[in-house]
Coordinates of C-alpha atoms and ligand atoms in Angstrom, one line a residue:
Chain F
X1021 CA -35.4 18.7 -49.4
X1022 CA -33.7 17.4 -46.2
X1023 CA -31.7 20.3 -44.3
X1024 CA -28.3 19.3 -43.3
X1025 CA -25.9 20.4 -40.7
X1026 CA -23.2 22.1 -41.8
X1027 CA -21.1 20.0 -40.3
X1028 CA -22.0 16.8 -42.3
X1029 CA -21.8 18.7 -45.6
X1030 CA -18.4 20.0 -44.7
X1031 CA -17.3 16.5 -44.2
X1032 CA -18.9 15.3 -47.6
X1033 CA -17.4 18.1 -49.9
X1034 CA -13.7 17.5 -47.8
X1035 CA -14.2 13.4 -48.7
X1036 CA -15.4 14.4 -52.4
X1037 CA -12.7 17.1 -53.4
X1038 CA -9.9 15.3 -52.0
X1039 CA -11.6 12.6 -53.8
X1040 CA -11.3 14.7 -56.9
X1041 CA -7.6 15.3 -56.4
X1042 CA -6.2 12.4 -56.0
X1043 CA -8.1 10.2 -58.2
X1044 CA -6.2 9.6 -61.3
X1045 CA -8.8 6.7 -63.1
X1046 CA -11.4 8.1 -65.6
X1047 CA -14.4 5.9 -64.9
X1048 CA -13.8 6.4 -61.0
X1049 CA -13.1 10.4 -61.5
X1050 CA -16.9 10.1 -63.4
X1051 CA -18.5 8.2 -60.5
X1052 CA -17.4 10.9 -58.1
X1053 CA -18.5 14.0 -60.2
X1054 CA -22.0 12.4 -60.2
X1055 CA -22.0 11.2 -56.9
X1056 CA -21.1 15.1 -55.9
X1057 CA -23.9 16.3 -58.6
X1058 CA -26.3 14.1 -56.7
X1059 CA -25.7 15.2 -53.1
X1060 CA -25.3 18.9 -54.5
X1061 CA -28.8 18.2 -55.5
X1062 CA -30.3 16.5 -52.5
X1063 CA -28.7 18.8 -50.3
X1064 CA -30.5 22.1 -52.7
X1065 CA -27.0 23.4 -54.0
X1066 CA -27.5 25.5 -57.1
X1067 CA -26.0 23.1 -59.7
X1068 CA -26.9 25.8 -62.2
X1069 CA -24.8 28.3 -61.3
X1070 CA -21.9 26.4 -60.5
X1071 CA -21.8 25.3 -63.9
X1072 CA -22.1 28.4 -65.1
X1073 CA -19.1 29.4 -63.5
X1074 CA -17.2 26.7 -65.0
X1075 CA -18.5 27.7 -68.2
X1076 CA -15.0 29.8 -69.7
X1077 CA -12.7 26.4 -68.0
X1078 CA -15.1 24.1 -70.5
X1079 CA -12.8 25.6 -73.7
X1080 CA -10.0 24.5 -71.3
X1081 CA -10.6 21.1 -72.2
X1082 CA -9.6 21.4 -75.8
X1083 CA -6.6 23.2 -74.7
X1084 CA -5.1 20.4 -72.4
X1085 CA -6.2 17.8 -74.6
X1086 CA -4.2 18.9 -77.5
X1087 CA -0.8 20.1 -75.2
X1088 CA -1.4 16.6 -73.8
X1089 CA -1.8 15.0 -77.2
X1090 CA 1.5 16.8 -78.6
X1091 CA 3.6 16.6 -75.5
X1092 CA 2.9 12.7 -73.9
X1093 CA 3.5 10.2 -76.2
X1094 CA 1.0 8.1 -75.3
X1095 CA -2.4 6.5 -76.2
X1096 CA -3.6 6.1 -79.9
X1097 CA -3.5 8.9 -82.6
X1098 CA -6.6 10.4 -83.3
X1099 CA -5.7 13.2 -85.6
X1100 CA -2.3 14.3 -86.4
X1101 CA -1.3 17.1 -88.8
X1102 CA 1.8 16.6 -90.7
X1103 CA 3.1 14.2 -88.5
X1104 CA 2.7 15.9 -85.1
X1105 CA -0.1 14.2 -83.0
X1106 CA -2.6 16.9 -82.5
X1107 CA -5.6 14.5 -80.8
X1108 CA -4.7 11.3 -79.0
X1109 CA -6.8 9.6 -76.6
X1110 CA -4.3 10.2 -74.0
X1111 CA -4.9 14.1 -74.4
X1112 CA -8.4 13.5 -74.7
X1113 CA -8.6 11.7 -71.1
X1114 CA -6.5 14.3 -69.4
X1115 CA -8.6 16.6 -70.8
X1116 CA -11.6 15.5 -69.7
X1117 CA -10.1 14.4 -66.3
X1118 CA -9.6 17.9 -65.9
X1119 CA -12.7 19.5 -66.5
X1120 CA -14.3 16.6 -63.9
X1121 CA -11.8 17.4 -61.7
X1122 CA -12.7 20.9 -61.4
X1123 CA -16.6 20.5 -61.9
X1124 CA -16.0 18.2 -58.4
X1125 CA -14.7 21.1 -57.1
X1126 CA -17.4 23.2 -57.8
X1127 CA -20.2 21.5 -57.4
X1128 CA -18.9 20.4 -54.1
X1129 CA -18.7 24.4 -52.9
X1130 CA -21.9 24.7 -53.9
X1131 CA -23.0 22.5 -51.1
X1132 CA -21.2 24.7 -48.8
X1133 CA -23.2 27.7 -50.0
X1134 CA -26.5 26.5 -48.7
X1135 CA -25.7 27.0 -45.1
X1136 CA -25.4 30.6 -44.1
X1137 CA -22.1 31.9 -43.0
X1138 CA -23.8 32.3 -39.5
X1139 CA -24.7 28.4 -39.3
X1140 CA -20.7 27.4 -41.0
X1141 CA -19.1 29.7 -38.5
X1142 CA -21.0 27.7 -35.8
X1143 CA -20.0 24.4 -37.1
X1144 CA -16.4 25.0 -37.3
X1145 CA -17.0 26.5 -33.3
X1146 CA -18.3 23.0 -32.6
X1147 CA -15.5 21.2 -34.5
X1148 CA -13.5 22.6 -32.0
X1149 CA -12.2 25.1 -34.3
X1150 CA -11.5 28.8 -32.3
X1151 CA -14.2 31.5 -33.1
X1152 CA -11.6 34.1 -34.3
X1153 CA -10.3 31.3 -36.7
X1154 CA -13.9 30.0 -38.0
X1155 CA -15.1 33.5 -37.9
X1156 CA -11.8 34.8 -40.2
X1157 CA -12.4 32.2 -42.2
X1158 CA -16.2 32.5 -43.3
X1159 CA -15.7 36.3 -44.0
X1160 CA -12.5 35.6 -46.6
X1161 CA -15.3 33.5 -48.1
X1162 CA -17.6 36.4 -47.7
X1163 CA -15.2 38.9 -49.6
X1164 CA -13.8 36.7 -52.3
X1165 CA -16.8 37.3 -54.6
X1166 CA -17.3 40.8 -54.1
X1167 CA -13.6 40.9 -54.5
X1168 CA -13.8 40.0 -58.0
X1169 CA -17.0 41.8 -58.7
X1170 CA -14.9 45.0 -57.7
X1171 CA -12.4 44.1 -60.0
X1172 CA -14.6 43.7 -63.2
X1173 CA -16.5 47.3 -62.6
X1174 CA -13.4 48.8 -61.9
X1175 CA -11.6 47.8 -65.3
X1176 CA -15.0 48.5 -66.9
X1177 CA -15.3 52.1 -65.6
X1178 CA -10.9 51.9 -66.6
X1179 CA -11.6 51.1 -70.0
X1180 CA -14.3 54.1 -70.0
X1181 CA -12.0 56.7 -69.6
X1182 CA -11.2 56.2 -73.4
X1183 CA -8.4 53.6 -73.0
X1184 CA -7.7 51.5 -75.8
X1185 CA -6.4 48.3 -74.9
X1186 CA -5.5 47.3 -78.4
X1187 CA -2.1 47.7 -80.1
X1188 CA -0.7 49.0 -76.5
X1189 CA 3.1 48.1 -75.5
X1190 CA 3.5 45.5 -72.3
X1191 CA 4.9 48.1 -70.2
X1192 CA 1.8 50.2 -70.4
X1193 CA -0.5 46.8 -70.1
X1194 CA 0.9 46.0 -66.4
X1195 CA 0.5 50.0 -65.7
X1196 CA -3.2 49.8 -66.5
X1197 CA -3.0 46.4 -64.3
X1198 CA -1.4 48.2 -61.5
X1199 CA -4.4 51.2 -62.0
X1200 CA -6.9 48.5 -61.7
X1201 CA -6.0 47.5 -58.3
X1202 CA -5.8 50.9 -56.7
X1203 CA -9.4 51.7 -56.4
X1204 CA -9.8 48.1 -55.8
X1205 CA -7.6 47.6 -52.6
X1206 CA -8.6 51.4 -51.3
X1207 CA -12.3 50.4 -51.1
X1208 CA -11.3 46.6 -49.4
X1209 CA -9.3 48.8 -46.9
X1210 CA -12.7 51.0 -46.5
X1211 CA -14.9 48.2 -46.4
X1212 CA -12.8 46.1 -43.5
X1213 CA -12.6 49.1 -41.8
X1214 CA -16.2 49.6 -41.7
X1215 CA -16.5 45.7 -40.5
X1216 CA -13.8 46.5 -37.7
X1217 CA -15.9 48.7 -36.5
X1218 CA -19.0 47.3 -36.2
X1219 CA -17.7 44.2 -35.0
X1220 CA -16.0 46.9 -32.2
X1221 CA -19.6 48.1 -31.2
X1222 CA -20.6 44.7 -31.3
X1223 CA -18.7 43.5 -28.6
X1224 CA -16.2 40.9 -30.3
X1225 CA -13.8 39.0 -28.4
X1226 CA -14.9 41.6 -25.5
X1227 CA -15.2 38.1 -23.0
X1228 CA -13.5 35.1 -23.4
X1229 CA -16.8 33.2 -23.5
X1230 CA -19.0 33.0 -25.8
X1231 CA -22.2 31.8 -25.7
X1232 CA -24.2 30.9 -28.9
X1233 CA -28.4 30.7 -29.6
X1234 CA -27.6 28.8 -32.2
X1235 CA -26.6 25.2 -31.4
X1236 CA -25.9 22.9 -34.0
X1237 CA -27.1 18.6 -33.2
X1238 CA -26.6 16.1 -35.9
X1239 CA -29.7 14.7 -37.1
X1240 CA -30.4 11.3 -38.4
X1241 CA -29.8 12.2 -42.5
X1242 CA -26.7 13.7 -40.9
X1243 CA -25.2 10.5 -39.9
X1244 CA -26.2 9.1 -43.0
X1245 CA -24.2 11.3 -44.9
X1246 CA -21.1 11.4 -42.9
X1247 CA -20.9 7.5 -43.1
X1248 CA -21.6 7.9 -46.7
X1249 CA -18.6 10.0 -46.9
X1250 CA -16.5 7.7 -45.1
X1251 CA -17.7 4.8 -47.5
X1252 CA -17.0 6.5 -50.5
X1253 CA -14.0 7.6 -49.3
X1254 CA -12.6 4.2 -48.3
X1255 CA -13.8 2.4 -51.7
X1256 CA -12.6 5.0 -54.1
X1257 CA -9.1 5.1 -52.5
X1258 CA -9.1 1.5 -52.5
X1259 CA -10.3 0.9 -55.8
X1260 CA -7.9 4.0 -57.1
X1261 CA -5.2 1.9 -55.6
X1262 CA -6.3 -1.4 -57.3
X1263 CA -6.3 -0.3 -60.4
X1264 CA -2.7 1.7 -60.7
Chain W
X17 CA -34.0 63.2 -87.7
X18 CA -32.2 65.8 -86.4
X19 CA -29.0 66.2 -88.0
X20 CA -27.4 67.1 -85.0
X21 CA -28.3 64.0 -83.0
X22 CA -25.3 62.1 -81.9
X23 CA -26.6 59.3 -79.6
X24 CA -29.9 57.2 -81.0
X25 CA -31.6 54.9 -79.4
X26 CA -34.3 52.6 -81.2
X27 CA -37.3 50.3 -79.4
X28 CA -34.5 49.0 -76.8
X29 CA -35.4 47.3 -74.6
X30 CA -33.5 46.1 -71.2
X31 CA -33.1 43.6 -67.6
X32 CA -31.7 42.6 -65.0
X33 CA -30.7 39.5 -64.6
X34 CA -32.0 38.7 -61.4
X35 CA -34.4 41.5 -61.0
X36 CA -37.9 43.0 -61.7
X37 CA -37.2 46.1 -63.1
X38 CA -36.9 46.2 -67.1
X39 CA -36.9 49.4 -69.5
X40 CA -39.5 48.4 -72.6
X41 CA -39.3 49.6 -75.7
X42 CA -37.2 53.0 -75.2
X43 CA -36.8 55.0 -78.3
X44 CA -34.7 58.8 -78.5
X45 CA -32.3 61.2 -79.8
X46 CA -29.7 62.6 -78.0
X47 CA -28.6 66.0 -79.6
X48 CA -25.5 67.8 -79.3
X49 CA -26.8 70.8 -80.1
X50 CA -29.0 70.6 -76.2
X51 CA -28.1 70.2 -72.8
X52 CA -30.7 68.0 -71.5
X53 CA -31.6 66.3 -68.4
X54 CA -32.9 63.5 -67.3
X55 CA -34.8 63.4 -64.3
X56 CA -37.4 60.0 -62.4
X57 CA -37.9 58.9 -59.5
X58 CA -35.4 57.1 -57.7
X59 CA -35.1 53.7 -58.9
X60 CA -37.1 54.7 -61.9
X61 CA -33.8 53.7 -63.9
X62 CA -32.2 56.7 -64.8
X63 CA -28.5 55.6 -63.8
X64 CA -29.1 52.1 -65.9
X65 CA -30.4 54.3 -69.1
X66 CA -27.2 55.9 -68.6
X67 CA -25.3 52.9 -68.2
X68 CA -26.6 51.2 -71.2
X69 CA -26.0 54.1 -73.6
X70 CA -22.3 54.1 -72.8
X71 CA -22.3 50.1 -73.6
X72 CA -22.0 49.1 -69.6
X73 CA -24.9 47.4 -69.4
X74 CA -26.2 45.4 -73.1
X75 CA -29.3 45.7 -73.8
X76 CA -31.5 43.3 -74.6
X77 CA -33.4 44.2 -78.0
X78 CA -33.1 46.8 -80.0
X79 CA -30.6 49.4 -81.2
X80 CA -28.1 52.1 -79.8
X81 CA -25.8 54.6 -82.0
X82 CA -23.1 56.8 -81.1
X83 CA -22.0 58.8 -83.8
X84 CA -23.9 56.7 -86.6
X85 CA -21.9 53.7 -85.5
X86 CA -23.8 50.8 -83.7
X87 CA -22.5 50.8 -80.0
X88 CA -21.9 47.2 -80.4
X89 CA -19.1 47.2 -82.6
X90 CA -17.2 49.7 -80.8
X91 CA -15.4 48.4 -77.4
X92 CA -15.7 50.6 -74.1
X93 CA -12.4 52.3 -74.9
X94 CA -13.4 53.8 -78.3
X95 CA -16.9 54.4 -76.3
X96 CA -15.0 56.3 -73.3
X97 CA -13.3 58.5 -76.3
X98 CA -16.5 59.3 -78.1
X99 CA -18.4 59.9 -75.1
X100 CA -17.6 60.8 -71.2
X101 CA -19.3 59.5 -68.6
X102 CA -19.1 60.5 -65.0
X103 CA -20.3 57.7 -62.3
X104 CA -22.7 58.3 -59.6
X105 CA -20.7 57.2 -57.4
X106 CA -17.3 59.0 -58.2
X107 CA -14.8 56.7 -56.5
X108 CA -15.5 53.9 -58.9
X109 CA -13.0 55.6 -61.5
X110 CA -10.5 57.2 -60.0
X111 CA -7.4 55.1 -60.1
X112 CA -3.9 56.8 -59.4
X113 CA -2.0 57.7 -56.7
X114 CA -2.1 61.6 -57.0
X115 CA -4.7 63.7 -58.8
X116 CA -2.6 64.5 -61.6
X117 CA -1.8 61.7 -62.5
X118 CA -5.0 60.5 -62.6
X119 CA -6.1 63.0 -64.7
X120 CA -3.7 62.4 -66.9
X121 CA -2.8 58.9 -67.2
X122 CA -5.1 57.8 -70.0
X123 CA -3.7 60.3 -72.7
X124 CA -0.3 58.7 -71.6
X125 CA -1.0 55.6 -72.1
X126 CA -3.1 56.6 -75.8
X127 CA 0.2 58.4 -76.6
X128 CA -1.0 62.0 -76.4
X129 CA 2.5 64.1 -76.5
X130 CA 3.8 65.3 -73.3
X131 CA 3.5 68.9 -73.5
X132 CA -0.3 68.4 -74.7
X133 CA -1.2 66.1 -71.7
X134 CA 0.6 69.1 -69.3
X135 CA -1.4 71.8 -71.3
X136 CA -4.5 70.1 -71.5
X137 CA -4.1 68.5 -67.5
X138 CA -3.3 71.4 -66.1
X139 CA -6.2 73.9 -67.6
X140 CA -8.6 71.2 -66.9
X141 CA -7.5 71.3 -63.2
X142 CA -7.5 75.1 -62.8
X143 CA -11.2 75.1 -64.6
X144 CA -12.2 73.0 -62.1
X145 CA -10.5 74.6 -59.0
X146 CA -8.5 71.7 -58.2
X147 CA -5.2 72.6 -59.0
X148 CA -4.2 73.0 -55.5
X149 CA -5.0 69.6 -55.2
X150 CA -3.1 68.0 -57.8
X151 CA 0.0 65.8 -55.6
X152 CA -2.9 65.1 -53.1
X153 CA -4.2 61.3 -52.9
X154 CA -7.0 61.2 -54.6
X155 CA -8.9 58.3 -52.2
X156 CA -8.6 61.1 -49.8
X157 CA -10.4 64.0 -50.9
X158 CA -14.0 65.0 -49.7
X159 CA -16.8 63.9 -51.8
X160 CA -17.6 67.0 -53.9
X161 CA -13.3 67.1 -54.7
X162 CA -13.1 63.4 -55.8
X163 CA -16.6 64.2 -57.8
X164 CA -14.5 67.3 -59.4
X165 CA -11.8 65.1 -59.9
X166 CA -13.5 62.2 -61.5
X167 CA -15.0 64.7 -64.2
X168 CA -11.8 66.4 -64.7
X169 CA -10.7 63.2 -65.4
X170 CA -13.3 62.7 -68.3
X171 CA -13.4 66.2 -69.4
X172 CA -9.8 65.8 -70.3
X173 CA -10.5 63.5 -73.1
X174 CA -12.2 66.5 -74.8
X175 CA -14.9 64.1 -76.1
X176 CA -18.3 65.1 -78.0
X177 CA -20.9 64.0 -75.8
X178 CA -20.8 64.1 -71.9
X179 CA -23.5 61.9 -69.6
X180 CA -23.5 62.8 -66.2
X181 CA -25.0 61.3 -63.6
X182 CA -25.8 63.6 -60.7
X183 CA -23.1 65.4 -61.1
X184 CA -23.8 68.0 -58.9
X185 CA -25.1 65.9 -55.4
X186 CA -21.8 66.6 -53.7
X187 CA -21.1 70.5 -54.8
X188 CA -21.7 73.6 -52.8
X189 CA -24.2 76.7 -54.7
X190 CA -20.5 78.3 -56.1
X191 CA -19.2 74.4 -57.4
X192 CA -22.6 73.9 -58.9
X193 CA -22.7 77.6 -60.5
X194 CA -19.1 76.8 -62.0
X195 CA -20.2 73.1 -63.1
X196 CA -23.0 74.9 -64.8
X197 CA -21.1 77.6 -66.3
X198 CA -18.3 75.3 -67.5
X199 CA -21.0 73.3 -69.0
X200 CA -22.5 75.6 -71.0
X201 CA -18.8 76.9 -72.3
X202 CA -18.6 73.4 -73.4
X203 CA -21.9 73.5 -75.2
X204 CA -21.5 76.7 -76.8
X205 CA -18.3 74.6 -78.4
X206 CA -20.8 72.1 -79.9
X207 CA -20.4 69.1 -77.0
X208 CA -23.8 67.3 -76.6
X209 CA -24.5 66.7 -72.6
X210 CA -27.1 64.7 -70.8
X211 CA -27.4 65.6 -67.0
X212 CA -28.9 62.8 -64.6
X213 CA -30.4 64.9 -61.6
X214 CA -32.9 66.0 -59.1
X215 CA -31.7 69.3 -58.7
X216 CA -34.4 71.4 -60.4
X217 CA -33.2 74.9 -59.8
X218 CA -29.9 73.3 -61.6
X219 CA -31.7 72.1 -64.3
X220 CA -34.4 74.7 -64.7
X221 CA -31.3 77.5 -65.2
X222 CA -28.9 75.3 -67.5
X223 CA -30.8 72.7 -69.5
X224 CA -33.0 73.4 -72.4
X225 CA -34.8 69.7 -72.6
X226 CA -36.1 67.3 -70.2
X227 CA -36.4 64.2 -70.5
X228 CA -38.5 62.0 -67.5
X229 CA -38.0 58.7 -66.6
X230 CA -41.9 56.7 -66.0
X231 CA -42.4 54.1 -63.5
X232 CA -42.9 50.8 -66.1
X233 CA -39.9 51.8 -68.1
X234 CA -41.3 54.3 -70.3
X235 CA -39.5 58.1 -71.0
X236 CA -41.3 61.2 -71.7
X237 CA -40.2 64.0 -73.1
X238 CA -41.2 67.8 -71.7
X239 CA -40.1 70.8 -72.8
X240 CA -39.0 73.6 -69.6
Ligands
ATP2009 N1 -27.1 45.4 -60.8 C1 -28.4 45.4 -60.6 N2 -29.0 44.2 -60.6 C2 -30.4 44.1 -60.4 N3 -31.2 45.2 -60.3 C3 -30.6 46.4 -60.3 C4 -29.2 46.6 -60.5 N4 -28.9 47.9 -60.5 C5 -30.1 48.5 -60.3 N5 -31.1 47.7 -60.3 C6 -32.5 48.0 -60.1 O1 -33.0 48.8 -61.2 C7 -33.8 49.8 -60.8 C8 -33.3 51.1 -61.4 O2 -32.1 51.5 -60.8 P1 -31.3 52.8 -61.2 O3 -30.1 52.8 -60.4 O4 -31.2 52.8 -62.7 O5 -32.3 54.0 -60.7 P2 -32.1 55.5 -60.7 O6 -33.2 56.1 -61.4 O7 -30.7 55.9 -61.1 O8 -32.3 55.9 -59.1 P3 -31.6 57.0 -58.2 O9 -32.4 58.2 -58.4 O10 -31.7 56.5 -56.8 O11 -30.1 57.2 -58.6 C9 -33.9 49.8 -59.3 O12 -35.1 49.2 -59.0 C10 -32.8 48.9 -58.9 O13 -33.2 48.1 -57.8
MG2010 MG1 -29.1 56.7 -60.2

């Protein structure tokens, strides 16, 4: 397994989610989630558990596909019920468009996740990007899953105190929402205060230069993979054009 | 089987997802006519025994009942009413913005009448010598209030079993006598506890069965 600079990687998933976004042709939208599945791979991403996460979104498919089927009158009818179009292939497409969509997306962050925040936070420095900024950035990234861990133990330990969800009024579902968040947003507070600090005795921002151990160079697989960015870049917008 | 047991557990076994340590093949009743502790090493899994008999964790073989009812048809709600359990970590379930009404929010929102939730709030407080602190913010508080808090909070429920873990870590001697005391009042009204702990003078005066965790998962249980 080749190791990457951060840098390269950032520029593939950038190329490959925009990629995602924008692309509206099935077949092309395909080639990209297994282009992103294979450099996921080469790169040592942990395909495993990205799908994993997209696990719950997968029942999202049937969803979209049948609003899509019902609402756009287009494509041919697969299965209708009394004369409303419940499947069409239309709705099918958009459905699975979707799900490719977001399993770019995801894939795509796993590539991120092989660097270590330290190593990311270096090669937005190098991109010319301010430390504070690079720095702020690669903590949110830091927090956001212990954010939502926080939020699942603290409705468990909710629930726990003998609440009964079921058969409650709406007014009394948003209070237990607004409950949930308390002990939630009280212990973020505590925990960035504990970070203020020990970035305090650790000197941050204390001169206005700062020097780094680490020092990220481009190797050759680096170059290879930005210019394989840029290729696939250029094609897919070209042939995404071509085709509308 | 005793026909006072109220929580049975039956060759369960449990792990971690991403983690060595597993419980195998754990079988016992939980009385409610005992107080009874629990006591291991640390790390010897006492809080995730706990855990798994009030349905946070699932195990992964074997069988759990609360009150003759398998635990897996009952959601953590109906669990919470059946059976309270206090957190090692006390901050993970408070939730409101003053003391009161964290206390008393629950039986709000499960329709309890208003003069019952006062009544019921406000004894629990005094019991527990916190009354003085009931417009305070609860985030707050010093760690042996917010653990009196958080128990106040599950005492208020008035459920038959209790599972505390280390309930008394934070407490000076008089707050650990009064936990004690409280406790036994509590048993002598036919309420089934289970006390997580190292505190062996605590357990030697107020429980009547031990129960020790092994290192490889296994449980003993010794007589004081
Ligand atoms: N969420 C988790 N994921 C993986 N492993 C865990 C998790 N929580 C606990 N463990 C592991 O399970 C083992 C038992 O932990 P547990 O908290 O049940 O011990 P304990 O007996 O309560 O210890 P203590 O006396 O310190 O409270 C430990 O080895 C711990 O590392
Ligand atoms: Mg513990």
């Amino acid at each position: 397994m080749k190791k990457f600079d951060p840098r390269s990687k950032l520029i593939f998933v950038i190329a490959v989610s925009s990629l995602g976004v924008f692309i509206k042709d099935l077949y092309l939208l395909s080639a990209v989630t297994i282009l992103s599945l294979a450099a996921a791979q080469m790169t040592g991403g942990n395909i495993i558990r990205g799908i994993r996460k997209l696990k719950t979104l997968y029942a999202m498919i049937i969803v979209i596909a049948v609003l899509q089927s019902i609402f756009n009158n287009e494509g041919r009818v697969l299965f209708e019920l009394f004369e409303i179009p419940l499947m069409t292939t239309a709705g099918l497409e958009r459905g699975i468009e979707f799900i490719l969509r977001m399993t770019i997306i995801i894939i795509s962050a796993t590539i991120i996740t092989t660097s270590t925040s330290r190593e990311m936070i270096q090669g937005l420095v190098q991109l010319k990007i301010p430390y504070e900024i690079a720095f702020l950035v690669s903590l949110g990234i830091r927090f956001l899953p212990m954010l939502t861990e926080e939020i699942k133990d603290s409705f468990t330990a909710l629930k726990l105190r003998g609440v009964v969800l079921k058969n409650i009024s709406l007014k009394k579902k948003i209070r237990i929402i607004t409950y949930l968040f308390l002990p939630v947003i009280a212990g973020t507070i505590k925990k960035a205060e504990k970070i203020a600090l020990s970035m305090e005795t650790k000197g941050f921002r204390a001169k206005k230069h700062r020097t780094s151990y680490l020092i990220l160079k481009y190797s050759k697989s680096d170059y290879y993979l930005i210019a394989f960015s840029m290729i696939i870049l250029l094609t897919f917008t070209y042939l995404n054009n071509k085709l509308k | 089987m005793n026909s006072q047991t109220y929580i049975e557990v039956k060759n369960m076994s449990f792990c971690y997802p991403r983690s060595q340590f597993r419980l195998e093949d754990i079988s016992l009743q939980l009385n409610r006519n005992d107080i009874t502790a629990l006591v291991g090493e640390n790390g010897s899994g006492k809080t995730t025994l706990g855990k798994i008999l009030t349905g946070i964790l699932k195990p992964a073989s074997g069988e759990i009942q609360i009150g003759k009812k398998d635990i897996k048809t009952l959601d953590l709600g109906e669990i919470g009413k059946k059976v309270g359990y206090l957190f090692q970590n006390p901050e993970k379930q408070i939730f409101a913005a003053s003391v009161y009404e964290d206390v008393s929010f629950p039986l709000e929102i499960n329709g309890v009448s208003p003069e019952a939730i006062k009544d019921r709030t406000e004894s629990i407080l005094k019991e527990l010598e916190i009354d003085h602190l009931k417009d305070k913010y609860p985030f707050n508080l010093s760690h042996g209030e917010k653990q009196r808090v958080a128990l106040a909070g599950i005492l208020v429920n008035e459920t038959e079993y209790l599972i505390l873990d280390e309930p008394t870590t934070a407490l000076d001697t008089d707050r650990k006598e009064l936990l004690g005391r409280m406790l036994q009042k509590l048993h002598s009204q036919g309420t089934g506890i289970l006390i997580i702990s190292h505190d062996e003078i605590f357990i030697n005066k107020f429980c009547g069965r031990v129960l020790k965790m092994k290192q490889k998962g296994g449980i003993t249980d010794e007589k004081v």
